[in-house]
Backbone as CSV, one residue per row, in Angstrom:
resi,resn,N_x,N_y,N_z,CA_x,CA_y,CA_z,C_x,C_y,C_z
1,MET,-132.343,-240.577,243.727,-132.810,-242.341,244.538,-132.299,-242.522,245.737
2,ASN,-133.722,-242.328,246.479,-133.244,-242.203,248.169,-132.855,-244.855,248.569
3,MET,-131.960,-244.492,249.850,-132.051,-245.985,250.066,-133.187,-247.795,249.464
4,ARG,-134.357,-247.050,250.016,-135.138,-248.162,250.210,-136.079,-248.321,247.916
5,GLU,-135.437,-247.196,247.431,-136.028,-247.698,246.287,-134.261,-247.986,245.062
6,ILE,-133.646,-248.093,246.518,-132.471,-248.810,245.259,-132.235,-249.610,245.918
7,GLN,-133.384,-250.426,247.427,-133.520,-251.707,248.227,-134.392,-252.628,247.079
8,LYS,-135.006,-252.424,246.246,-136.362,-252.408,245.932,-135.838,-252.760,244.218
9,MET,-135.151,-252.057,243.553,-134.781,-252.454,243.228,-133.576,-253.598,242.279
10,GLN,-132.698,-253.479,243.788,-132.356,-254.978,243.714,-132.615,-255.947,243.700
11,GLN,-133.900,-255.443,244.537,-134.648,-257.321,244.868,-135.454,-257.319,243.558
12,LYS,-135.542,-256.798,242.569,-136.131,-257.149,241.287,-135.835,-257.751,240.044
13,LEU,-134.032,-256.491,240.264,-132.850,-257.319,239.506,-133.089,-258.823,240.037
14,MET,-132.376,-259.238,241.430,-132.604,-260.580,241.861,-133.925,-261.213,241.381
15,LYS,-135.196,-260.778,241.651,-135.756,-262.157,241.101,-135.941,-262.877,239.023
16,MET,-135.823,-260.560,238.426,-135.493,-260.970,237.264,-134.110,-261.521,237.010
17,GLN,-133.721,-261.677,237.326,-132.408,-262.338,237.905,-132.266,-263.799,237.538
18,GLU,-133.415,-264.645,238.916,-133.554,-265.537,239.111,-133.915,-266.338,237.673
19,GLU,-134.878,-265.299,237.122,-136.082,-265.816,236.242,-135.905,-266.022,234.976
20,LEU,-134.754,-265.345,234.822,-133.307,-265.272,233.187,-132.968,-266.718,233.375
21,GLU,-132.258,-267.229,234.432,-131.122,-267.675,234.584,-131.777,-269.662,234.814
22,SER,-133.691,-269.606,234.820,-134.450,-270.794,234.818,-135.091,-271.147,233.009
23,THR,-134.223,-270.057,232.788,-135.066,-269.882,230.386,-134.346,-270.336,230.187
24,LEU,-134.804,-271.431,229.201,-133.767,-271.762,227.960,-133.546,-271.067,227.294
25,PHE,-132.407,-271.179,226.446,-132.799,-270.656,225.052,-132.435,-270.998,224.033
26,THR,-132.386,-271.064,222.696,-132.175,-271.944,221.388,-131.592,-271.727,220.908
27,GLY,-130.170,-272.853,220.857,-129.498,-271.201,219.219,-129.836,-272.650,218.290
28,THR,-129.435,-271.960,216.836,-129.879,-273.000,216.068,-128.448,-272.740,214.569
29,ALA,-128.092,-274.103,214.760,-127.652,-273.477,212.710,-128.422,-274.718,211.883
30,GLY,-127.499,-274.266,211.076,-128.074,-274.360,209.196,-129.395,-274.979,208.306
31,GLY,-130.141,-274.639,209.012,-132.013,-273.959,208.929,-131.898,-275.955,209.876
32,GLY,-131.834,-275.797,211.801,-132.245,-276.234,212.223,-131.217,-277.773,212.251
33,ALA,-130.679,-277.723,211.364,-129.531,-279.120,211.230,-128.787,-278.944,212.338
34,VAL,-128.661,-278.359,213.606,-127.677,-278.349,214.346,-128.477,-277.649,215.868
35,THR,-128.972,-277.904,216.387,-129.492,-276.921,217.802,-129.464,-276.897,219.292
36,ILE,-129.283,-276.358,219.742,-128.169,-275.743,220.993,-128.776,-275.479,221.909
37,THR,-130.195,-275.537,223.027,-130.387,-275.338,224.291,-129.108,-275.204,225.450
38,MET,-129.889,-273.321,226.043,-128.849,-273.119,226.491,-129.645,-272.321,228.038
39,SER,-128.996,-272.893,228.676,-129.683,-271.473,229.940,-129.984,-270.405,229.976
40,GLY,-130.062,-269.173,230.920,-129.513,-267.885,230.841,-128.585,-268.533,232.015
41,LYS,-128.066,-269.017,231.951,-126.193,-269.356,232.851,-125.823,-269.297,232.538
42,TYR,-126.055,-269.836,231.208,-125.269,-270.349,229.975,-124.209,-271.961,229.401
43,GLU,-125.540,-271.758,230.917,-124.609,-274.520,230.305,-125.715,-274.122,229.635
44,ILE,-125.291,-275.535,228.716,-125.937,-276.086,227.594,-126.628,-277.023,227.949
45,THR,-127.701,-277.348,227.776,-128.778,-278.992,228.651,-128.967,-278.971,227.378
46,GLU,-128.246,-278.951,226.124,-128.703,-280.759,225.251,-128.592,-279.952,224.191
47,VAL,-127.877,-281.004,223.488,-127.657,-280.459,221.719,-128.008,-281.290,220.919
48,LYS,-129.052,-281.343,219.973,-129.602,-282.432,218.825,-128.758,-282.177,217.724
49,VAL,-128.814,-282.880,217.309,-128.031,-282.933,215.282,-128.900,-283.840,214.543
50,ASP,-129.480,-283.122,213.684,-130.380,-284.065,212.584,-129.616,-284.849,211.617
51,PRO,-129.214,-286.184,212.524,-128.649,-287.318,211.531,-128.955,-287.135,209.682
52,GLU,-129.668,-287.265,208.887,-129.750,-286.642,207.750,-129.046,-285.699,207.105
53,ALA,-129.648,-284.612,208.718,-128.334,-282.955,207.581,-127.245,-283.977,207.287
54,PHE,-126.726,-285.017,207.810,-124.906,-285.111,207.714,-124.944,-286.283,208.078
55,SER,-123.069,-286.466,206.309,-122.606,-288.375,206.252,-121.665,-287.807,207.721
56,ALA,-120.983,-289.059,207.299,-119.507,-289.308,207.902,-118.727,-288.556,207.787
57,ASP,-118.644,-288.250,206.354,-117.441,-286.901,204.718,-118.534,-286.088,206.099
58,ASP,-119.361,-285.157,206.337,-119.597,-284.119,206.769,-119.279,-283.650,208.348
59,ILE,-118.131,-284.549,209.067,-118.350,-283.857,210.598,-117.306,-282.482,210.629
60,GLU,-116.854,-282.076,209.720,-116.130,-280.822,209.914,-117.536,-279.298,209.556
61,GLU,-118.055,-279.849,208.432,-119.442,-279.183,208.913,-120.194,-278.720,210.144
62,LEU,-119.880,-280.070,210.187,-120.751,-280.322,211.118,-120.433,-279.381,213.047
63,GLU,-119.005,-279.755,213.115,-118.687,-278.953,214.720,-118.466,-277.623,213.290
64,VAL,-118.941,-277.056,212.556,-118.875,-275.789,212.700,-119.944,-275.231,212.375
65,MET,-120.804,-275.779,212.608,-122.471,-275.891,212.377,-123.386,-276.378,214.245
66,VAL,-122.311,-276.959,215.315,-122.234,-276.807,216.715,-121.294,-275.672,217.194
67,LYS,-121.086,-275.294,216.258,-120.239,-274.308,217.158,-120.797,-272.554,216.327
68,ALA,-121.380,-272.905,216.158,-122.494,-271.707,215.263,-124.001,-271.451,216.439
69,ALA,-124.024,-272.951,217.133,-125.606,-272.742,217.386,-125.159,-272.416,218.569
70,ALA,-124.285,-272.740,219.524,-123.723,-272.423,220.403,-123.445,-270.629,220.719
71,LYS,-123.133,-270.887,219.844,-123.033,-268.608,219.770,-124.203,-268.229,219.131
72,ASP,-124.889,-268.592,219.107,-126.328,-267.706,218.465,-127.240,-268.373,219.940
73,ALA,-127.433,-269.310,220.820,-127.572,-269.246,222.370,-127.241,-268.545,222.983
74,HIS,-125.855,-268.089,222.991,-124.936,-267.763,223.587,-125.319,-265.984,223.662
75,ASP,-125.386,-265.636,222.568,-126.584,-264.378,222.361,-127.234,-264.088,222.586
76,ARG,-128.595,-265.422,222.630,-129.427,-265.063,222.471,-129.696,-264.573,224.896
77,VAL,-129.415,-265.487,225.176,-128.118,-264.842,226.693,-128.338,-264.051,226.843
78,THR,-127.757,-263.416,226.492,-126.671,-262.344,226.517,-128.178,-260.753,226.209
79,ASP,-128.202,-260.994,225.135,-129.577,-260.613,224.789,-131.005,-260.750,225.629
80,ALA,-131.097,-261.696,226.213,-131.547,-261.782,227.363,-131.473,-260.564,228.409
81,GLN,-129.896,-260.890,229.125,-129.367,-260.266,230.536,-129.770,-258.835,230.068
82,GLN,-128.863,-258.482,229.175,-129.525,-256.476,228.672,-130.433,-255.827,228.474
83,LYS,-131.353,-256.721,227.840,-132.485,-255.846,228.031,-133.249,-256.658,229.609
84,LEU,-132.547,-257.596,230.611,-133.449,-257.284,232.022,-132.984,-256.027,232.463
85,VAL,-131.670,-256.072,232.053,-130.985,-255.030,233.379,-131.050,-253.586,233.351
86,SER,-132.011,-254.060,231.298,-131.745,-252.579,230.853,-133.421,-251.600,230.830
87,GLY,-134.167,-252.680,230.774,-136.084,-253.255,232.103,-135.786,-252.065,233.467
88,ALA,-134.438,-252.946,233.596,-135.109,-252.740,235.631,-134.552,-252.215,236.058
89,THR,-133.766,-251.912,235.204,-132.967,-250.146,235.246,-133.141,-248.718,235.025
90,GLY,-134.154,-249.026,234.443,-134.613,-247.278,233.516,-133.805,-247.603,233.149
91,GLY,-132.683,-248.284,231.599,-131.711,-247.737,231.580,-130.649,-246.744,231.818
92,MET,-130.608,-247.436,233.236,-129.649,-245.730,233.938,-128.808,-247.199,233.935
93,LYS,-127.194,-247.134,234.010,-125.740,-247.419,233.992,-125.963,-247.290,235.516
94,ILE,-125.576,-248.789,236.325,-124.922,-249.464,237.571,-123.960,-250.053,237.433
95,PRO,-123.000,-249.329,238.427,-121.947,-250.221,238.790,-121.957,-251.138,239.298
96,GLY,-120.989,-252.128,238.691,-121.327,-253.551,239.491,-122.687,-255.365,238.784
97,LEU,-123.594,-254.373,238.107,-125.395,-254.510,237.009,-124.399,-255.439,236.022
98,PHE,-123.454,-257.507,236.086,-123.441,-257.161,234.555,-122.612,-256.975,233.930
């Protein structure tokens, strides 16, 4: 690879990373009872809880589901980042990228 190709790849990666960071990912738990929306920068932007799915006695269950939905959203962002890097580099491992 020459410097020009590397610079083009870096520019492409930066643009793709910006697009990823502005994308929203949704994680759910309990069949949609809890939904968490997370940006590509791993920032939680929205938390929704179906009030019909829980009673005051179900707080522990709700806490578990919020955690599960957050992990689901987090995993979706991580998968998207890995696909972005893999696609942009043709599967080559480049030190310092993610």
